[in-house]
XYZ file of C-alpha atoms in Angstrom:
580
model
C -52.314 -55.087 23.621
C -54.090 -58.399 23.911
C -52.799 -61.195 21.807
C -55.610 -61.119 19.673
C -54.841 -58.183 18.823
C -51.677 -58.677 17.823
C -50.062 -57.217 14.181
C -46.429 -56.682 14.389
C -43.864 -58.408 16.189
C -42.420 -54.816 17.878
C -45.729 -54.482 19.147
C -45.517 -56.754 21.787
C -44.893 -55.637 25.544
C -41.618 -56.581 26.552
C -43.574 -57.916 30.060
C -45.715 -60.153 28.626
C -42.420 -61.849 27.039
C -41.863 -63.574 30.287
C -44.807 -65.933 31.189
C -45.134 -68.482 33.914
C -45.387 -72.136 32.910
C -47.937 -73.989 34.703
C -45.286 -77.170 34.177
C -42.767 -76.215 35.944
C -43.693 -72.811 38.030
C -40.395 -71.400 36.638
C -41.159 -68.055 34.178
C -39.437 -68.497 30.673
C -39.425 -65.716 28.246
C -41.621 -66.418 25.090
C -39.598 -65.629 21.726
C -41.319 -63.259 19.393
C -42.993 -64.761 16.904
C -41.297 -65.473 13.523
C -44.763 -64.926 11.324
C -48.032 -62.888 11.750
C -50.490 -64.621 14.196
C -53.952 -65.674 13.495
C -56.914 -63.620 14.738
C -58.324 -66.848 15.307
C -57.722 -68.430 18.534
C -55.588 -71.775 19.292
C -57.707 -74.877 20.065
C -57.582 -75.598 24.079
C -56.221 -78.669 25.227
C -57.689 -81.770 23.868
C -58.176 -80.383 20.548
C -57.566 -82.923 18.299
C -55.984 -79.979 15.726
C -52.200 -79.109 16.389
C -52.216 -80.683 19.679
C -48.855 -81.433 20.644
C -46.783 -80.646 24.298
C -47.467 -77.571 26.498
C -50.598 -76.599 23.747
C -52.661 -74.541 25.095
C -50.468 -72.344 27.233
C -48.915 -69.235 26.454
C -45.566 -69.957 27.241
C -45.147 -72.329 24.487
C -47.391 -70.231 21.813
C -46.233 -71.113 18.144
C -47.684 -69.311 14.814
C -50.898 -70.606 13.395
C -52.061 -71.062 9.836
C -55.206 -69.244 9.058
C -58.360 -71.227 9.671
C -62.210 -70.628 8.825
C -64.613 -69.206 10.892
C -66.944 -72.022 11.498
C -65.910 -75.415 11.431
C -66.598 -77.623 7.382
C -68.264 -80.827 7.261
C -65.360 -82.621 7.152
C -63.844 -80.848 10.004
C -65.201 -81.378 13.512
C -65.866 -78.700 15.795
C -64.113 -78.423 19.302
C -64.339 -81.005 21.815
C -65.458 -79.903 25.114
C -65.675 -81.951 28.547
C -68.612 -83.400 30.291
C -70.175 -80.362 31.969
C -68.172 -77.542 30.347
C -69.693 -74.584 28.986
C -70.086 -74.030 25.444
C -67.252 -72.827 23.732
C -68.023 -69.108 21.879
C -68.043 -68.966 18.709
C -64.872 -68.192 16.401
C -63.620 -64.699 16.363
C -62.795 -61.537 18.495
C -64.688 -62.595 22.251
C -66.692 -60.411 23.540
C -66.778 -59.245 27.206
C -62.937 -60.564 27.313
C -60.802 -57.623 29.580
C -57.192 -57.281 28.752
C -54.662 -58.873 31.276
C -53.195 -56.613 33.874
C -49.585 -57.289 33.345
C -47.749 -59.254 36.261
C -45.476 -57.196 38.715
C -43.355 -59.874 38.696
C -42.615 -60.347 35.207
C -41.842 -56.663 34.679
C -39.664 -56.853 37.788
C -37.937 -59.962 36.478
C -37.840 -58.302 33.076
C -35.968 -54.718 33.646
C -33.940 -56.301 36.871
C -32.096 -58.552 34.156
C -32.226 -55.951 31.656
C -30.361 -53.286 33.895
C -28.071 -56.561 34.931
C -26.913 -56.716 31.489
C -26.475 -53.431 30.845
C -24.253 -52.783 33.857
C -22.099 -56.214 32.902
C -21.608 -54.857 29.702
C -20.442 -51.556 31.048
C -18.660 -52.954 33.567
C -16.849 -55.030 31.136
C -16.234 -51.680 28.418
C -14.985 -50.244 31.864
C -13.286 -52.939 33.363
C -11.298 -52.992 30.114
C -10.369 -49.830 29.758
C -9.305 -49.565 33.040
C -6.915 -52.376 32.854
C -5.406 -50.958 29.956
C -4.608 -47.821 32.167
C -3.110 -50.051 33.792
C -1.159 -51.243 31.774
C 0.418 -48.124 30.955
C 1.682 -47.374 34.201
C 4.291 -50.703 34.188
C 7.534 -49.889 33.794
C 9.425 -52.532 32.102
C 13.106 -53.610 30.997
C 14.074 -56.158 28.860
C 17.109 -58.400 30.462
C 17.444 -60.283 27.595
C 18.227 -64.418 28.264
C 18.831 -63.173 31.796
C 15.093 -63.809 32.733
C 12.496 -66.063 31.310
C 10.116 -64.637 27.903
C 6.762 -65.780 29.937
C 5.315 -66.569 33.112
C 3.519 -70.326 33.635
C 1.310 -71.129 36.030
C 2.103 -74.902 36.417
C 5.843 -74.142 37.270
C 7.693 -73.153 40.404
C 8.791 -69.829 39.854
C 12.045 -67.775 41.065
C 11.193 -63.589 41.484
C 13.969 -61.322 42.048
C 12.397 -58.663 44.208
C 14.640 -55.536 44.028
C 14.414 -51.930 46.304
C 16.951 -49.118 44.858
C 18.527 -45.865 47.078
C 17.702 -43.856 43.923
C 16.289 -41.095 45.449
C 13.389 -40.069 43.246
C 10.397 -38.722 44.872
C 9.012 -35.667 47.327
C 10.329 -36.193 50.404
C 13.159 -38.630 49.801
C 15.959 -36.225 50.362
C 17.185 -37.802 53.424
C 17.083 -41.490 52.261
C 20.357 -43.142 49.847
C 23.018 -41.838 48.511
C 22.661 -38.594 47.272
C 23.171 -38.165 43.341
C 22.907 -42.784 43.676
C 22.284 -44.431 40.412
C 19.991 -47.091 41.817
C 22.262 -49.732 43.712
C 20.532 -53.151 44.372
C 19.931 -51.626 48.037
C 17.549 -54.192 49.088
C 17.682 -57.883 47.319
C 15.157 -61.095 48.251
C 14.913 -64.043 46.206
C 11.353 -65.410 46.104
C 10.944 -68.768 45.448
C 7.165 -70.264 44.964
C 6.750 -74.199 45.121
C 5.344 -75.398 41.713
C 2.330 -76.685 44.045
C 1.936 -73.543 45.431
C 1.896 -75.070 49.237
C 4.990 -73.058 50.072
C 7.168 -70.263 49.495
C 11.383 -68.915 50.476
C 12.293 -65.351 50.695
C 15.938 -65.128 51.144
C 17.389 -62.050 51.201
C 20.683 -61.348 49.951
C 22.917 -58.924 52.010
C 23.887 -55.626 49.782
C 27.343 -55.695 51.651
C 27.663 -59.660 50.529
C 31.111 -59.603 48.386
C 30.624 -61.033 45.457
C 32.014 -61.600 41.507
C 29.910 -59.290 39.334
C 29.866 -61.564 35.705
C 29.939 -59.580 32.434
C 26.509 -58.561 31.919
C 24.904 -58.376 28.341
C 22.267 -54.916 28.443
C 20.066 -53.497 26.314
C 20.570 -49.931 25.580
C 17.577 -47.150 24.434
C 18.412 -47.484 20.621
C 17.509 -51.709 20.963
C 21.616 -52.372 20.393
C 23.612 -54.153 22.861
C 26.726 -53.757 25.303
C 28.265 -55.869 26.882
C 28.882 -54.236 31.020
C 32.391 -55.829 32.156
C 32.175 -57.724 35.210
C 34.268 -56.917 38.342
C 35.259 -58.994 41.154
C 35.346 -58.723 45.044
C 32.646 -55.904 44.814
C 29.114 -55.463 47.082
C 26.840 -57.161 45.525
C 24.806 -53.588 44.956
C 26.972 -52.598 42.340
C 25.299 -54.982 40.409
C 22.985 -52.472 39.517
C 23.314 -49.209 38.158
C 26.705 -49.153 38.298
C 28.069 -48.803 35.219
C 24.950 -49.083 33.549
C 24.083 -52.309 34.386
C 20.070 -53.163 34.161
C 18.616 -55.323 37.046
C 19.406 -58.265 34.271
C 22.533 -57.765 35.793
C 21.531 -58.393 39.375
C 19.378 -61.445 38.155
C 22.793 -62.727 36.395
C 24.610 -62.403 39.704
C 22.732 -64.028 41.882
C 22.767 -66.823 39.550
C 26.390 -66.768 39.997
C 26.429 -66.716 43.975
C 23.410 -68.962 44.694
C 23.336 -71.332 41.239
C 19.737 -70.566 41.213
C 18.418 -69.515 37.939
C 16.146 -65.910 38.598
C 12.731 -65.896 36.193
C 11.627 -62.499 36.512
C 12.496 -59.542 38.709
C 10.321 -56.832 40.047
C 11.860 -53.418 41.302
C 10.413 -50.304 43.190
C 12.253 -47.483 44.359
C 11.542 -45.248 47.976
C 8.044 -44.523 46.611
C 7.127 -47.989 45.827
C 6.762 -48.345 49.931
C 4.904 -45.269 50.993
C 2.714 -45.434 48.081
C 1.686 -49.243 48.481
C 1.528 -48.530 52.297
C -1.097 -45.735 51.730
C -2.948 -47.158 49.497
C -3.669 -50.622 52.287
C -4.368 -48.161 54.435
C -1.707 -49.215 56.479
C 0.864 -51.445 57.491
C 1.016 -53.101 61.245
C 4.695 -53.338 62.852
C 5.920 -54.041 66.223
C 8.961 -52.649 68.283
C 10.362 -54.294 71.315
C 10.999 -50.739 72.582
C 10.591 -47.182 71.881
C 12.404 -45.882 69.124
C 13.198 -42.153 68.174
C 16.248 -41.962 65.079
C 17.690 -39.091 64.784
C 18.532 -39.798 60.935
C 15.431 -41.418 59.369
C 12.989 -39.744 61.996
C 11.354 -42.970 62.784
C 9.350 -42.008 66.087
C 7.459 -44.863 67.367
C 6.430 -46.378 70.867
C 7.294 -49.730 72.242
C 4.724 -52.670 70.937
C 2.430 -52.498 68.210
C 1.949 -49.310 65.588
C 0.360 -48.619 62.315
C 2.910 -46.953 59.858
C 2.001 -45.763 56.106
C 3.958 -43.308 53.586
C 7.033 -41.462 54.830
C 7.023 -43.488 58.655
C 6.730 -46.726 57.031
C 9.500 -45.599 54.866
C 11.270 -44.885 57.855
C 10.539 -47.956 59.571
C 12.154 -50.465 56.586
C 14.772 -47.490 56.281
C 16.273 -47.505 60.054
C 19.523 -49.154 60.642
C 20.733 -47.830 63.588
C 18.101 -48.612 66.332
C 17.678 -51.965 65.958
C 20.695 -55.219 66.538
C 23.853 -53.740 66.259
C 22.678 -50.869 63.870
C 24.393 -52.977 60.550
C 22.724 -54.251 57.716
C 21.677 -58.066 58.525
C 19.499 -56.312 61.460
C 18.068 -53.945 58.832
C 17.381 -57.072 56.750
C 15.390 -59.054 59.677
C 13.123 -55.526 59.819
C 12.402 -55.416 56.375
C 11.119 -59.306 56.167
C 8.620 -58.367 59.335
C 7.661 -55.600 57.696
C 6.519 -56.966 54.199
C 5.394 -60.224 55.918
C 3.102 -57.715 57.565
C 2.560 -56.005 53.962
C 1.446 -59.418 52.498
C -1.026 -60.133 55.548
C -2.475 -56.560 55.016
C -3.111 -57.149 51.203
C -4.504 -60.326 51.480
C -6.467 -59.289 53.908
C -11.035 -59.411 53.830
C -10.209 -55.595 55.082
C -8.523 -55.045 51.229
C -10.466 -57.310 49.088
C -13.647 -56.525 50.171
C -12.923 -52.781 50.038
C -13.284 -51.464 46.120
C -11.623 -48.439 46.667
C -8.391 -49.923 48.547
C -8.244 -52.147 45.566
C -8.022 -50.037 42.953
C -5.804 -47.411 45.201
C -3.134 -50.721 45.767
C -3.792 -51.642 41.564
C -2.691 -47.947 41.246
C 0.023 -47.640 43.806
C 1.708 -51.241 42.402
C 1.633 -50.408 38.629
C 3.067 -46.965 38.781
C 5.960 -48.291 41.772
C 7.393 -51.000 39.989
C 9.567 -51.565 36.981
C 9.047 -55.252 35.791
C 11.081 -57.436 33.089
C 9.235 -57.599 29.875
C 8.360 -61.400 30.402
C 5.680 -60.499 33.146
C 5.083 -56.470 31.251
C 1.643 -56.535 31.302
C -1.022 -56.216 33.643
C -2.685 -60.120 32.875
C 0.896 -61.565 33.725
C 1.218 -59.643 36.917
C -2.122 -60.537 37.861
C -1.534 -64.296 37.424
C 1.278 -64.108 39.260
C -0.385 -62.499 42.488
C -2.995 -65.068 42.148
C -0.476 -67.918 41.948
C 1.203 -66.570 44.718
C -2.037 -65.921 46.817
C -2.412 -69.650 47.133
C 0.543 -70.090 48.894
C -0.438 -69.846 52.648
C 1.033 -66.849 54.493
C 2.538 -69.634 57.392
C 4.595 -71.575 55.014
C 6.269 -68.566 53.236
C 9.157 -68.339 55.036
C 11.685 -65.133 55.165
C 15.524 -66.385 55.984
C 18.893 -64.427 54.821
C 22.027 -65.836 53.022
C 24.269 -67.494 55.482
C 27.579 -65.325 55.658
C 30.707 -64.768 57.466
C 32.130 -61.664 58.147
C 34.285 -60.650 55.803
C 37.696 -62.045 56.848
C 39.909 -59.914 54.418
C 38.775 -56.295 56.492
C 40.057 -55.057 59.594
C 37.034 -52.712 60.247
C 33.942 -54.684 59.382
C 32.111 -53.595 56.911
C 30.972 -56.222 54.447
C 30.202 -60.216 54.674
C 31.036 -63.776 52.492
C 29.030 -66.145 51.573
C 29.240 -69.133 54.364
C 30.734 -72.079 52.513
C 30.300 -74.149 55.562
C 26.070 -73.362 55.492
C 24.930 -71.872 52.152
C 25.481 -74.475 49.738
C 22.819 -76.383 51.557
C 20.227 -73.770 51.532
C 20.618 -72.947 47.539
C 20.003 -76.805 47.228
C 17.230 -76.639 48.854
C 15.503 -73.795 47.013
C 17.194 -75.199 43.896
C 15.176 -78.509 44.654
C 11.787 -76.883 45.497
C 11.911 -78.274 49.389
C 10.047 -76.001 51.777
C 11.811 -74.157 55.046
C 8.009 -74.405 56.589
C 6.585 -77.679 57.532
C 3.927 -78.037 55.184
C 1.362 -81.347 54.410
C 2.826 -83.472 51.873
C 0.594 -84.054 48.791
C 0.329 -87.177 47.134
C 1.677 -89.485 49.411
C 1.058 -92.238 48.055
C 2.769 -91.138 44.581
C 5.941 -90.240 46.603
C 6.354 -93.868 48.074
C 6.067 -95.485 44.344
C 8.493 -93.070 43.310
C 10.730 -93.887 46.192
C 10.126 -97.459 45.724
C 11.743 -97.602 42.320
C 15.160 -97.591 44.348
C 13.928 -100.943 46.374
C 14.860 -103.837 44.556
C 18.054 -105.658 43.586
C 20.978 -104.505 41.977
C 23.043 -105.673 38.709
C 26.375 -105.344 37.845
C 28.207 -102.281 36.752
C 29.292 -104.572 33.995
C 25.922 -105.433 32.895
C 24.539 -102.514 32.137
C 23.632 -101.073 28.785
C 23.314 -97.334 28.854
C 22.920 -94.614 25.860
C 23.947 -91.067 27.098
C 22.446 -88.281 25.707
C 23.151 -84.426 26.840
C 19.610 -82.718 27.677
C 21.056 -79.335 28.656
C 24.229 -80.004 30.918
C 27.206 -77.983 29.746
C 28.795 -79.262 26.649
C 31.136 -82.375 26.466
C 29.137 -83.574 29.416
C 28.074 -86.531 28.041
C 31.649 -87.769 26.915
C 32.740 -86.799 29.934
C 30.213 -88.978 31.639
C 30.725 -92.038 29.084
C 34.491 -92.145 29.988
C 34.145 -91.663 33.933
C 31.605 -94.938 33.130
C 33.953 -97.030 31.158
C 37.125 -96.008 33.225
C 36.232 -95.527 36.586
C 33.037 -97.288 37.403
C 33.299 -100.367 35.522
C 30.549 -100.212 32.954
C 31.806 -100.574 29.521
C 28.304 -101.082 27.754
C 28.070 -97.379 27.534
C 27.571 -94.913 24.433
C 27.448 -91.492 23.775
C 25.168 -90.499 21.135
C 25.076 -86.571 21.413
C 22.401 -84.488 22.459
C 18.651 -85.242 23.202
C 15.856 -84.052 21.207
C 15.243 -81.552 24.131
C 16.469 -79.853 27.344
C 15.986 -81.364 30.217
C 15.833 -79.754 33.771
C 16.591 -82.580 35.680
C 18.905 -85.474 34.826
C 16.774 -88.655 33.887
C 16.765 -92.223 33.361
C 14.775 -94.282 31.113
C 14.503 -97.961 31.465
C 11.906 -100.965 30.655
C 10.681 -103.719 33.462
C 13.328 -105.920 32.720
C 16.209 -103.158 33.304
C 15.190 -102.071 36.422
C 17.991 -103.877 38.330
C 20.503 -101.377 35.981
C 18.825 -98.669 36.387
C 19.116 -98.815 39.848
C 23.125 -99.422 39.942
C 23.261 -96.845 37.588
C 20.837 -94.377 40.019
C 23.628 -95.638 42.506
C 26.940 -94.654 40.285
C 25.271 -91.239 39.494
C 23.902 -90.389 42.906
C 20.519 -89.712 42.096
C 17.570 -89.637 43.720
C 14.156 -92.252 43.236
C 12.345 -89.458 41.118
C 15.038 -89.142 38.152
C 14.409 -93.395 37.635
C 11.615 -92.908 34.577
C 9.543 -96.258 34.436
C 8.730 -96.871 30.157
C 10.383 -98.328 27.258
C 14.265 -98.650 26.347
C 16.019 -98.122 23.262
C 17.976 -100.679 21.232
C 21.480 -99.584 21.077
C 24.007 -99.833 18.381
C 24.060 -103.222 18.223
C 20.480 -103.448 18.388
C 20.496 -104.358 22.069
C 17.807 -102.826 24.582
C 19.697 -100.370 26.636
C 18.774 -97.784 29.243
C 18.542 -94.504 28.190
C 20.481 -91.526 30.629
C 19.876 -87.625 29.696
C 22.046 -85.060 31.533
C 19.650 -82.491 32.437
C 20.468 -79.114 33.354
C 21.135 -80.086 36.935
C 24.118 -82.224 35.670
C 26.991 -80.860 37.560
C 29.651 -83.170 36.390
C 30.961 -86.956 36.346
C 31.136 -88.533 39.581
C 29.475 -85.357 41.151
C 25.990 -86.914 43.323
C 22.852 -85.292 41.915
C 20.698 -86.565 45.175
C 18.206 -84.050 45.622
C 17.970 -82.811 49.542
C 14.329 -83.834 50.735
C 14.464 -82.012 54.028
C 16.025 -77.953 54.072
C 18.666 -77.236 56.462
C 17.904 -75.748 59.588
C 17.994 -71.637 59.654
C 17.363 -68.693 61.126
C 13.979 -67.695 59.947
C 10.372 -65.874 60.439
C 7.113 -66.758 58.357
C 4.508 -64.595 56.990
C 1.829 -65.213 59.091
C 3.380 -63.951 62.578
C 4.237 -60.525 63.866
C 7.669 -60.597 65.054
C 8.792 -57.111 66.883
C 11.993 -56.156 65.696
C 14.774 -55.623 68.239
């Protein structure tokens, strides 16, 4: 309909609501007007009635008051240039043909229609879908084993569990038969809190190990306590007895000091499902290998294995090292370093189907504490851990000894002599991969808060607060001060307003020289020295303020932070290693 023409607003053709502006050659869609237009058209540019920007085109068309149909005395007629022809007079004008519409605009107009519609579905079905999701987690809730959330500007410790409960088609020849769900395979992940690197150790389901009592939540939402039991494997920290993977979190804490987050555990399916549904999984054998028990048959070098033969494959003990565990366990890091380069992968992210088949595959395999239980948690977590690059995660195994109480050896200790440095290490958030250091120039003011002179232990003025260290940590502290170490300017004023992770001291410009004997006396390391403001003590003197954090391990005890990890035996993510 032409826009003379015009009555009601739903009238109008949806085309004609995009126009092209002669301004800027951009199209811009025209809003439908708010009141009945005139049948009497606009003056033309340089009308000296309702001139104002853009009159005159149609893009910026505004409603009109009524006007008569030939110009009063006291109102000029239209203005029209040297050479012009007459203007027609007022009214419906004759001979005028309606506009064909543009292609263009009606292109423009049900392309970004149709967009919006399918966004909108998409959305509907995108949310529907992840609430599907959502009902295929498993979760269990470990109580103060594990952390209640997940954040994103943390380092973060996962528990990564694989049972021998033998649920499943086809798993008949796998665990023990009638098992419970031991702890069969174990690996601690640790991810840097700047996401540059990443530690899997593995912990050895032969490792002896103290088993702690073990609070767990039963079906009715009550509580029993498990017993612990000493000089066990450290699989019976699952299922046995009843105890929940909180357990297994709890115990590790107990061998390693490192506190666990989160865990996340998948039985025998978890691996041929999640291998199916990437289509695959590469792996590499130095030679040919055909076990009679797990019926792995594959040929020396490279192979693709999914579902029951990459089962198999992570399965086999006894054709690879000296057929025992720790072999099994070097296997199993190749093979989900291979996993992680296969989901990462352009091959999977690019490929809709193999992404919803893995969404599928990873939601109905695992059983998740309740702090990550839902499918927005687990999905920040892959992302955070998708940053990390595949050649700084590294995959090394808890240092142990064989186990020097057994004749016939069959299980493994911790390595006093080795361990203790690698825990540290994770403990501390220092990489096994040599990765770029960020902020270099923020690490060497932080290390240069330990340059500088030195007072007295006599001179200084502390205030000792507990942030989190066990309790009676900071009288402990205050009388190794005073007695030992010479500094009798010390209180103990009870606990902090909050926990602390890390043990910290406080000081103003003019302390620095104490803070740094005291950084000495402690052992601790340029990062826990806290540039601000002191405090004025009980006497109203300025004194330095020292919170035990959480790290505190006692008086006297160094809390130096390692800034290099030890050297171990170890693979990375990014390179195919064939197992042996």
């Amino acid at each position: 309909m032409d826009a003379q023409g015009r009555g009601r607003a739903d009238n109008i053709d949806p085309a004609d609501q995009w126009v092209l502006n002669p301004n800027t050659g951009e199209y811009e869609l025209r809003l439908t007007p708010s009141a009945p237009q005139s049948g009497v058209p606009r003056p033309r540019r340089g009308s000296p009635a309702n001139a104002g920007p853009g009159a005159g085109t149609r893009a910026r068309r505004a409603p009109e008051r009524e006007s008569p149909a030939t110009p009063g005395p006291d109102v000029p007629g239209p203005r029209r240039r040297r050479g012009a022809p007459a203007e027609p007079p007022p009214g419906r004008r004759k001979g005028r043909t309606k506009p064909k519409k543009s292609k263009a605009k009606k292109i423009l107009l049900w392309t970004g229609g149709s967009m919006a519609f399918v966004l909108v579905a998409v959305s509907a079905a995108g949310y529907l879908y992840l609430k599907h999701l959502e009902g295929n987690v498993s979760t269990t809730d470990v109580g103060s084993a594990g952390k209640k959330g997940f954040s994103k500007d943390e380092a973060f410790n996962i528990l990564i569990i694989g049972t021998d409960k033998r649920t499943g088609k086809g798993n008949e020849g796998y665990g023990d038969k009638g098992s419970v769900g031991h702890a069969d395979t174990n690996i601690l992940l640790h991810v840097s809190k700047d996401r540059t690197n990443a530690t899997a150790l593995s912990i050895p389901r032969d490792l002896i190990v103290d088993v702690p009592d073990c609070p767990t939540k039963q079906p009715d939402g009550s509580e029993k306590v498990v017993p612990g039991t000493q000089n066990v494997r450290f699989n019976t920290s699952l299922g046995q007895d009843g105890r929940d993977p909180g357990c297994t979190m709890r115990t590790v804490k107990a061998v390693t000091g490192i506190s666990v987050d989160h865990f996340m555990m998948a039985d025998f399916n978890a691996v041929k499902t999640l291998t199916s549904a990437v289509g695959g999984v590469d792996v590499c054998v130095a030679h040919a290998v055909n076990d009679k028990e797990s019926h792995l048959k594959l040929p020396a070098g490279k192979s693709k294995v999914e579902g029951e033969q990459a089962l198999a494959f992570v399965r086999t003990r006894h054709s690879f090292g000296n057929q025992g565990d720790l072999d099994r366990i070097k296997v199993q890091q190749q093979f989900l370093g291979s996993l992680m380069r296969k989901m990462s992968s352009s091959d999977t992210l690019t490929n809709p189907a193999k992404l919803i088949s893995l969404a599928e595959a990873a939601t109905k395999a695992l059983t998740v504490d309740t702090g990550i239980g839902n499918v927005s948690t687990l999905k920040d977590v892959a992302l955070e851990l998708k940053k990390v690059p595949t050649k700084n995660i590294a995959f090394t195994t808890v240092p142990v000894l064989d186990n020097p109480a057994e004749k016939v050896k069959a299980t493994v200790v911790v390595n006093q002599s080795q361990a203790p440095a690698v825990f540290d290490a994770i403990k501390s958030d220092v990489s096994f991969t040599a990765v770029k250091q960020k902020e270099k120039k923020e690490k060497a003011e932080v290390a240069a808060r330990l340059k500088g002179t030195r007072s007295v232990a006599a001179d200084i003025r502390v205030d000792i607060y507990n942030g989190g260290a066990p309790g009676g940590s900071a009288q402990e502290t205050l009388n190794w001060l005073q007695n030992t170490e010479g500094v009798p300017k010390s209180s103990q004023l009870g606990n902090a307003a909050a926990p602390l992770s890390k043990t910290t001291v406080e000081y103003s410009p003019d302390q620095a020289d104490q803070a740094r004997k005291l950084a000495d006396l402690m052992g601790l390391s340029a990062s826990a020295l806290k540039p601000g403001k002191s405090e004025k003590n009980s006497q109203g003197l300025p004194a330095i303020v020292l919170t035990l954090g959480k790290d505190f391990k006692g008086a006297g005890v160094s809390l130096t932070t390692p800034t290099k990890a030890p050297e171990v035996d170890k693979s990375t993510a990014d390179k195919t290693v064939c197992a042996s």
